[in-house]
Amino acid sequence: MFIKNLVANVFAGAVSALMLGGCVTTHVQRPLSVGVPSEGTAVTVSITANTDEVNGLGQITLGRLSSGDAVSSLVLQRYILNQVAKDMARDTTLFMGTLPPGKYYFSQLADSGKSNRYIKMGGGLGLFTVEEGKPVDLGRLIVTPLYGERVLVGRSVRVRDNRTLLERYSPEHLKLFAPEKTVNWSGSRSDTDRAEEVAMARPTGAECVTELPDGSVAAATRMGTVLWRSPEGTWKQLASDKIETLNCVQPVQMPDADLLAFGEFGTLLRHAPGQNKLEPIDTGNLPYGNLVGLAGNMDAGWYVAVQRNNEVTIYHSARLERGEWNQVRSEKLGKWLLNQDTWFWLRDIGTGFAYTSTKGTLHLYDYASGQWSERAMPDRRVDAMRISGSGMWSLITQGYGPFAITSRDAFVSVNQGQTWQEVTASHIPLVQRTDGTLLRFESSLMSDTTLHASSDMGKTWTLVDAKPKSRELTPLKSGAILGKITRWSVPAQFEISNDGGKSWTAESMK
């Protein structure tokens, strides 16, 4: 009942506000140019989305009231704000522009990743007032799914201003939003505005599912959280004071950590054995950006891959806490054929680390010798890569021919990329169980997805499950298979199989 009431309150007035708008005038506000704007008052807000279904909130529609303090007041004008910087982060966007004096409310959010997909808000967040010469910093908004296609939008308590983002992505405008002269919302957050609390309790997604040496499993998710599974099969959430999306996790052997997690905006967290919380690591002089790879140890030092726009740079430091980082290598990603996004992958392989990208050359670094080496990859676009717990490397490439963009080829390597063996195509990287069995999914436009197994490295395949729920598998050292069920509207769900994938038992979060 609480959730239903919350939805009603957040979306209250959406229909009436749109109907009473009548003949409205829409103004598209351009991002602020360098320097102090000559007309209007500077306004900024950021949005974090706790869902895979929002591929980038690229536009905000604001309603301006012509009279009174109610959203149902006659609306004569609407104003559209656009992003300050594209590809700033995976799930967070920053908006900034100028508005004439008046009282405003959030009317609609538009998803730039999917055409004609909008989140109608109808003023449920309340009003904010723009006065001449008084910049407005509205802090962070949170978008999180509820059920079906219902989403919740609310104010963040943890991020009340955007000074950090402005400092890094629009420093020329930081002086406009000095705390002593910046105003915020006209009223306090309502009792029913609990989008952030719902998102923290129900972070969506699970990336980089990784087994630790003791048999526990960790996965990175949103809202500064790691999902943790004990060897006995009990799940829990390891939260932090952050709300940034985490990209991956890395097992480590440190006096104060057995796991590191990293993600958006340079977020680096550690988990101390036996604790139920993630603690931040002071990254010292590490340049700002999104962390997309991490490797190293206490002896060899640490290597971190930082992405900014279409470039990934690898840095090294002898220590993590308050590190002194030096650039090691840099890779330009750019765009592929027909403007397809490119991809970067870096993983620790014990004796060193390896990285590659859509371009396809495999680079390896050896901790002991300090030497780099390169190995050839299949001569085509690389779309995904994965290492199984057995040590087998698997990748998916774009096929050849007139249907290359939609066709996929699979390759595996059991000698760290020295040689590659092509196997029957799959749309997801193959994985290998501890007994050497390969597992792959098959699907087509004319049939359901099925799960198959091969005991002869892909020469022959046997149907294991005709209707698998999971779409990502992690073979465990115990011989069991952990499956991730892909659903965007709920927190990540998992299941376990102890008979090679023939039958499954659902597992739930604690």
XYZ file of C-alpha atoms in Angstrom:
510
model
C 0.000 0.000 0.000
C 2.894 2.361 0.770
C 4.375 1.900 -2.688
C 1.000 2.445 -4.389
C 0.388 5.647 -2.435
C 3.882 6.794 -3.267
C 3.226 6.353 -6.992
C -0.029 8.279 -6.743
C 1.623 11.183 -4.971
C 4.598 11.396 -7.293
C 2.499 11.341 -10.449
C -0.431 13.365 -9.086
C -1.423 16.199 -11.386
C 0.291 14.832 -14.482
C -2.889 14.684 -16.544
C -4.420 17.894 -15.232
C -1.228 19.872 -15.737
C -0.917 18.738 -19.337
C -4.598 19.398 -20.118
C -4.635 22.847 -18.558
C -1.567 23.780 -20.527
C -3.762 24.590 -23.521
C -1.773 26.478 -26.095
C 1.670 26.474 -24.586
C 4.932 27.912 -25.836
C 7.985 25.653 -25.611
C 11.468 27.154 -25.236
C 14.537 24.983 -25.775
C 17.231 26.326 -23.465
C 20.756 25.962 -24.762
C 23.506 24.941 -22.327
C 25.304 27.919 -20.825
C 28.030 29.403 -22.947
C 31.408 30.118 -21.408
C 31.192 33.041 -19.015
C 28.358 34.614 -17.063
C 25.066 34.462 -19.000
C 23.695 37.827 -20.084
C 20.024 36.847 -19.876
C 18.150 34.681 -17.393
C 19.324 32.904 -14.251
C 21.607 29.866 -14.216
C 19.932 26.586 -13.176
C 21.527 23.150 -12.812
C 20.324 19.663 -11.832
C 21.675 16.118 -12.223
C 19.825 12.807 -12.533
C 20.894 9.280 -11.595
C 18.912 6.372 -13.066
C 18.685 3.099 -11.153
C 17.547 1.081 -14.172
C 18.830 -0.480 -17.402
C 15.710 0.701 -19.216
C 16.825 4.329 -19.167
C 19.667 4.630 -21.658
C 20.497 8.243 -20.948
C 18.116 10.944 -19.775
C 18.900 13.574 -22.348
C 16.197 16.187 -21.890
C 14.130 17.772 -19.124
C 10.833 19.595 -19.688
C 9.926 22.213 -17.079
C 6.526 23.863 -16.652
C 6.376 27.533 -15.648
C 3.396 28.651 -13.585
C 1.624 31.801 -14.641
C -0.227 32.256 -11.333
C -0.496 30.751 -7.876
C 1.605 28.065 -6.240
C -0.225 24.967 -7.489
C 0.896 22.839 -10.410
C -2.700 23.009 -11.660
C -2.255 26.749 -12.227
C -2.446 27.762 -15.861
C 0.775 26.850 -17.687
C 1.617 29.166 -20.554
C 5.233 28.206 -21.153
C 7.447 25.174 -20.995
C 11.237 25.143 -20.973
C 13.532 22.308 -22.096
C 16.971 21.745 -20.571
C 19.582 19.563 -22.282
C 22.672 17.716 -21.104
C 25.866 19.571 -20.314
C 28.087 16.669 -21.390
C 27.162 13.432 -23.142
C 28.650 10.101 -22.049
C 29.624 11.668 -18.734
C 28.813 8.461 -16.895
C 26.844 5.272 -17.311
C 23.779 6.307 -15.285
C 24.181 9.972 -14.314
C 23.658 13.085 -16.428
C 24.125 16.783 -15.685
C 21.840 19.542 -16.994
C 22.361 23.284 -16.978
C 20.812 26.318 -18.621
C 19.228 29.704 -17.949
C 15.605 30.428 -17.063
C 13.631 33.663 -16.675
C 12.267 34.426 -13.181
C 9.219 32.442 -12.140
C 7.977 29.312 -10.400
C 8.725 25.988 -12.110
C 8.044 22.286 -11.763
C 9.413 19.172 -13.469
C 6.926 18.075 -16.106
C 8.701 15.362 -18.095
C 11.986 13.526 -18.534
C 12.951 12.189 -21.963
C 15.139 9.139 -22.543
C 17.633 9.975 -25.278
C 18.416 6.293 -25.760
C 14.914 5.231 -26.804
C 12.656 7.233 -29.089
C 9.302 8.379 -27.732
C 10.025 7.117 -24.220
C 9.113 9.670 -21.581
C 8.697 9.812 -17.834
C 5.749 12.092 -17.034
C 6.040 13.715 -13.630
C 3.260 16.297 -13.336
C 4.920 18.347 -10.609
C 5.125 15.626 -7.976
C 8.545 16.870 -6.816
C 7.220 20.276 -5.826
C 8.173 23.727 -7.034
C 11.385 25.675 -7.310
C 11.649 29.427 -7.718
C 13.973 31.275 -10.065
C 14.851 34.851 -9.104
C 16.928 37.288 -11.085
C 20.603 36.991 -10.191
C 20.180 34.022 -7.818
C 21.487 30.807 -9.451
C 19.585 27.622 -8.623
C 21.301 24.282 -7.871
C 18.662 21.564 -7.477
C 21.125 18.808 -6.612
C 20.442 15.240 -7.733
C 17.216 13.501 -8.777
C 16.841 9.708 -8.570
C 14.872 7.607 -11.074
C 14.108 4.062 -9.939
C 11.698 1.343 -11.133
C 8.781 0.077 -9.062
C 6.823 -2.569 -10.955
C 5.844 -3.060 -14.587
C 6.724 0.174 -16.370
C 6.134 2.314 -13.288
C 9.088 4.422 -12.199
C 9.623 6.666 -9.210
C 11.358 10.052 -9.411
C 12.509 11.912 -6.319
C 15.122 14.153 -4.753
C 18.399 12.846 -3.382
C 19.349 13.427 0.239
C 22.915 12.235 -0.283
C 23.728 14.578 -3.182
C 22.253 18.015 -2.493
C 24.304 20.051 -4.965
C 26.249 19.609 -8.195
C 29.452 21.412 -7.330
C 31.589 18.288 -7.755
C 30.187 17.580 -11.233
C 30.481 21.241 -12.247
C 34.072 21.347 -11.078
C 34.960 18.449 -13.347
C 32.649 18.841 -16.337
C 31.868 22.547 -16.487
C 34.466 24.353 -14.334
C 33.902 27.678 -16.071
C 30.434 27.809 -14.504
C 31.357 26.669 -11.005
C 31.657 30.263 -9.778
C 28.014 30.887 -10.689
C 26.867 28.378 -8.091
C 28.819 29.520 -5.035
C 27.067 28.171 -1.911
C 26.569 31.607 -0.390
C 24.508 32.884 -3.329
C 22.836 29.740 -4.663
C 19.211 28.881 -3.840
C 17.561 25.459 -3.865
C 14.030 24.076 -3.816
C 11.203 26.303 -2.592
C 10.148 23.650 -0.068
C 11.528 20.635 1.733
C 11.305 17.092 0.394
C 7.821 15.673 0.987
C 7.222 12.697 3.284
C 6.261 10.551 0.290
C 9.396 11.401 -1.718
C 11.372 8.224 -1.088
C 12.824 7.419 -4.507
C 16.367 7.360 -3.152
C 15.445 5.040 -0.276
C 13.653 2.669 -2.652
C 16.642 2.715 -5.029
C 19.110 1.974 -2.216
C 17.008 -0.977 -1.085
C 16.468 -2.243 -4.646
C 19.533 -1.483 -6.804
C 19.039 -2.955 -10.263
C 21.473 -4.994 -12.314
C 24.447 -7.196 -11.490
C 27.684 -6.794 -13.419
C 31.023 -8.575 -13.326
C 29.830 -11.598 -11.321
C 33.045 -12.893 -9.709
C 33.898 -15.808 -7.414
C 36.329 -15.111 -4.578
C 38.989 -17.580 -3.335
C 36.811 -18.625 -0.363
C 33.893 -19.582 -2.638
C 31.793 -16.471 -2.006
C 30.529 -14.490 -5.015
C 30.324 -10.733 -5.557
C 28.708 -8.611 -8.279
C 28.731 -4.870 -8.898
C 25.422 -3.045 -9.049
C 23.989 0.472 -8.856
C 23.607 2.913 -5.966
C 27.144 2.237 -4.658
C 26.268 -1.340 -3.770
C 27.810 -4.805 -4.181
C 25.726 -7.992 -4.146
C 27.385 -10.698 -2.026
C 26.700 -14.440 -1.936
C 28.153 -16.651 0.801
C 29.518 -20.119 -0.099
C 26.343 -21.505 1.514
C 24.115 -19.588 -0.907
C 22.947 -16.661 1.263
C 22.723 -13.286 -0.478
C 23.072 -9.817 1.026
C 23.853 -6.269 -0.065
C 27.072 -4.461 0.829
C 26.155 -0.788 0.708
C 28.262 2.367 0.884
C 27.636 6.072 1.336
C 27.820 6.520 -2.447
C 25.059 6.407 -5.062
C 27.300 6.006 -8.103
C 26.968 2.940 -10.324
C 29.678 0.326 -9.793
C 31.115 -1.266 -12.942
C 33.033 -4.251 -11.582
C 34.598 -5.981 -8.568
C 38.117 -7.330 -8.068
C 39.183 -9.884 -5.407
C 42.362 -8.796 -3.571
C 44.581 -9.917 -0.708
C 45.166 -6.847 1.460
C 45.336 -6.373 5.237
C 42.101 -4.355 5.186
C 40.298 -5.706 2.099
C 39.322 -8.894 0.312
C 37.412 -7.115 -2.457
C 37.566 -3.829 -4.350
C 34.668 -2.281 -6.271
C 34.958 0.558 -8.773
C 32.718 2.612 -11.035
C 31.403 6.019 -12.069
C 33.172 9.282 -11.260
C 36.326 7.655 -9.930
C 34.484 5.703 -7.234
C 36.770 3.136 -5.563
C 35.499 1.136 -2.578
C 36.915 -1.641 -0.421
C 35.316 -4.429 1.561
C 36.967 -5.549 4.783
C 36.525 -9.250 5.628
C 33.514 -9.856 7.823
C 32.052 -6.370 7.370
C 28.638 -5.493 5.902
C 29.629 -2.142 4.428
C 31.877 -0.776 1.695
C 34.349 1.954 2.616
C 35.712 4.610 0.199
C 39.370 4.693 -0.802
C 41.088 8.059 -1.208
C 42.519 7.741 -4.725
C 44.994 10.577 -4.298
C 45.924 12.291 -7.560
C 44.177 9.786 -9.841
C 42.705 11.848 -12.708
C 38.938 12.136 -12.712
C 36.845 9.783 -14.849
C 34.943 6.496 -14.857
C 36.912 3.499 -13.606
C 36.504 0.607 -16.062
C 39.312 -1.730 -15.038
C 41.560 -2.544 -12.070
C 44.441 -4.975 -11.510
C 47.483 -5.425 -9.309
C 48.603 -6.417 -5.819
C 50.590 -5.122 -2.837
C 53.947 -6.060 -4.419
C 53.456 -5.001 -8.047
C 51.369 -1.942 -7.261
C 47.985 -1.106 -8.777
C 46.788 -0.413 -12.304
C 43.525 1.445 -12.936
C 41.829 2.109 -16.297
C 40.075 5.488 -16.395
C 37.654 6.359 -19.193
C 36.894 9.923 -20.210
C 34.681 10.294 -23.255
C 36.174 8.030 -25.966
C 39.616 7.550 -24.404
C 40.789 5.039 -21.778
C 44.030 5.694 -19.888
C 45.800 3.163 -17.657
C 47.542 4.564 -14.561
C 49.907 2.923 -12.056
C 50.544 3.623 -8.383
C 52.547 1.728 -5.773
C 49.629 2.147 -3.330
C 45.868 2.544 -3.538
C 45.138 4.818 -0.585
C 46.225 8.370 -1.480
C 47.977 6.952 -4.519
C 50.508 8.771 -6.663
C 49.424 7.794 -10.154
C 51.460 7.867 -13.353
C 50.152 7.277 -16.870
C 51.141 3.931 -18.395
C 49.119 3.635 -21.621
C 46.221 5.238 -23.429
C 43.684 3.863 -25.929
C 41.353 5.819 -28.213
C 38.035 4.036 -28.590
C 36.161 6.174 -31.123
C 33.207 4.788 -33.062
C 32.838 1.671 -35.207
C 30.954 1.019 -38.438
C 27.516 2.707 -38.564
C 28.336 4.625 -35.364
C 28.372 1.530 -33.149
C 29.839 2.020 -29.711
C 33.277 0.595 -28.971
C 34.248 -1.514 -26.017
C 37.162 -1.818 -23.547
C 38.053 -4.737 -21.264
C 40.809 -5.114 -18.621
C 41.233 -8.008 -16.184
C 43.806 -9.211 -13.675
C 45.172 -12.641 -14.688
C 47.247 -13.366 -11.597
C 50.762 -12.991 -13.012
C 49.778 -9.692 -14.623
C 46.838 -8.193 -16.451
C 45.425 -8.155 -19.961
C 43.402 -5.584 -21.850
C 41.816 -5.260 -25.247
C 39.098 -3.309 -27.015
C 36.893 -3.463 -30.067
C 40.025 -2.972 -32.192
C 41.051 -6.510 -31.285
C 44.747 -6.418 -30.281
C 45.396 -8.152 -26.949
C 47.917 -6.457 -24.648
C 49.441 -8.311 -21.682
C 51.601 -6.970 -18.857
C 53.746 -9.211 -16.619
C 54.185 -8.058 -13.019
C 57.462 -9.897 -12.375
C 59.379 -8.742 -15.467
C 57.606 -5.433 -16.025
C 57.367 -6.317 -19.725
C 54.522 -5.864 -22.217
C 53.587 -8.333 -24.945
C 50.947 -8.377 -27.671
C 48.891 -11.219 -29.084
C 46.701 -11.339 -32.129
C 42.937 -11.638 -31.825
C 40.529 -12.892 -34.507
C 40.524 -10.359 -37.342
C 37.111 -8.807 -36.716
C 35.263 -6.538 -34.327
C 35.292 -7.809 -30.718
C 31.959 -7.333 -28.937
C 32.511 -9.087 -25.604
C 35.141 -11.017 -23.676
C 35.124 -13.120 -20.514
C 37.431 -15.340 -18.445
C 35.924 -18.415 -16.783
C 37.088 -19.555 -13.356
C 38.831 -22.441 -15.145
C 41.067 -19.931 -16.931
C 39.455 -20.283 -20.375
C 39.087 -17.033 -22.292
C 35.996 -16.543 -24.431
C 35.027 -13.785 -26.799
C 32.224 -12.869 -29.169
C 33.022 -11.141 -32.461
C 30.965 -9.631 -35.217
C 30.670 -12.005 -38.165
C 31.562 -11.460 -41.796
C 29.302 -11.012 -44.815
C 26.196 -8.922 -45.608
C 24.667 -9.632 -42.183
C 27.853 -8.992 -40.208
C 26.264 -6.444 -37.875
C 23.701 -8.944 -36.564
C 25.697 -12.192 -36.843
C 28.116 -13.343 -34.149
C 31.084 -15.730 -34.014
C 32.541 -17.254 -30.847
C 36.187 -18.001 -30.046
C 37.878 -19.559 -27.021
C 41.489 -19.746 -25.807
C 42.976 -21.990 -23.125
C 46.472 -20.418 -23.265
C 45.762 -16.748 -22.500
C 45.220 -15.709 -26.093
C 48.248 -17.352 -27.713
C 45.874 -19.310 -29.956
C 42.134 -19.072 -30.571
C 39.671 -21.783 -31.493
C 36.431 -20.888 -33.266
C 33.347 -22.652 -31.950
C 29.714 -22.656 -32.996
C 28.406 -19.089 -32.800
C 26.673 -17.760 -29.707
C 25.443 -14.297 -28.768
C 26.938 -14.525 -25.255
C 30.555 -15.503 -24.391
C 30.895 -19.204 -23.642
C 31.853 -20.321 -20.135
C 33.663 -23.442 -18.938
C 32.915 -25.549 -15.895
C 35.690 -26.916 -13.694
C 35.368 -30.335 -15.405
C 36.062 -28.745 -18.814
C 32.452 -28.706 -20.080
C 31.542 -25.725 -22.233
C 28.171 -24.029 -21.817
C 26.476 -21.798 -24.362
C 23.094 -20.264 -25.112
C 21.403 -20.633 -28.497
C 18.644 -18.392 -29.802
C 17.070 -17.249 -33.042
C 14.166 -15.145 -34.221
C 12.115 -18.295 -34.740
C 12.831 -20.144 -31.468
C 13.281 -19.663 -27.728
C 16.679 -19.435 -26.076
C 18.098 -22.831 -25.079
C 21.122 -23.947 -23.027
C 23.609 -26.471 -24.453
C 26.736 -28.225 -23.174
C 29.819 -29.639 -24.901
C 32.420 -32.010 -23.436
C 34.683 -31.926 -26.525
C 35.495 -28.183 -26.768
C 32.595 -27.334 -29.013
C 32.704 -30.122 -31.582
C 29.340 -31.509 -30.484
C 26.605 -30.029 -28.298
C 23.855 -31.522 -26.133
C 20.652 -29.771 -25.094
C 20.656 -29.180 -21.326
C 17.722 -26.816 -20.690
C 15.017 -25.995 -23.251
C 13.721 -22.923 -21.391
C 16.430 -21.431 -19.183
C 15.511 -18.371 -17.133
C 19.083 -17.201 -16.765
C 21.002 -15.375 -19.486
C 24.387 -15.210 -17.786
C 26.171 -18.153 -16.145
C 29.036 -18.326 -13.660
C 30.463 -21.828 -13.106
C 31.697 -22.124 -9.508
C 34.679 -24.065 -8.178
C 32.284 -26.363 -6.316
C 30.926 -27.602 -9.671
C 27.645 -25.714 -9.311
C 26.480 -23.140 -11.868
C 25.218 -19.748 -10.756
C 22.710 -18.187 -13.156
C 21.681 -14.529 -13.353
C 18.098 -13.918 -14.457
C 17.954 -10.735 -16.532
C 14.999 -8.543 -15.586
C 15.207 -4.768 -15.686
C 12.297 -3.850 -13.392
C 13.438 -5.725 -10.250
C 16.729 -6.203 -8.376
C 18.969 -8.873 -9.871
C 17.704 -12.407 -9.363
C 19.839 -15.532 -9.266
C 19.407 -19.286 -9.377
C 21.745 -22.224 -8.786
C 22.141 -25.582 -10.526
C 23.953 -28.578 -9.072
C 23.329 -30.922 -12.011
C 25.048 -29.142 -14.885
C 22.140 -26.840 -15.722
C 19.312 -29.380 -15.993
C 17.418 -28.078 -12.957
C 17.579 -24.817 -11.050
C 16.772 -23.508 -7.557
C 15.930 -19.837 -7.096
C 17.977 -17.789 -4.637
C 16.769 -14.549 -3.066
C 18.427 -11.541 -1.466
C 18.491 -11.476 2.330
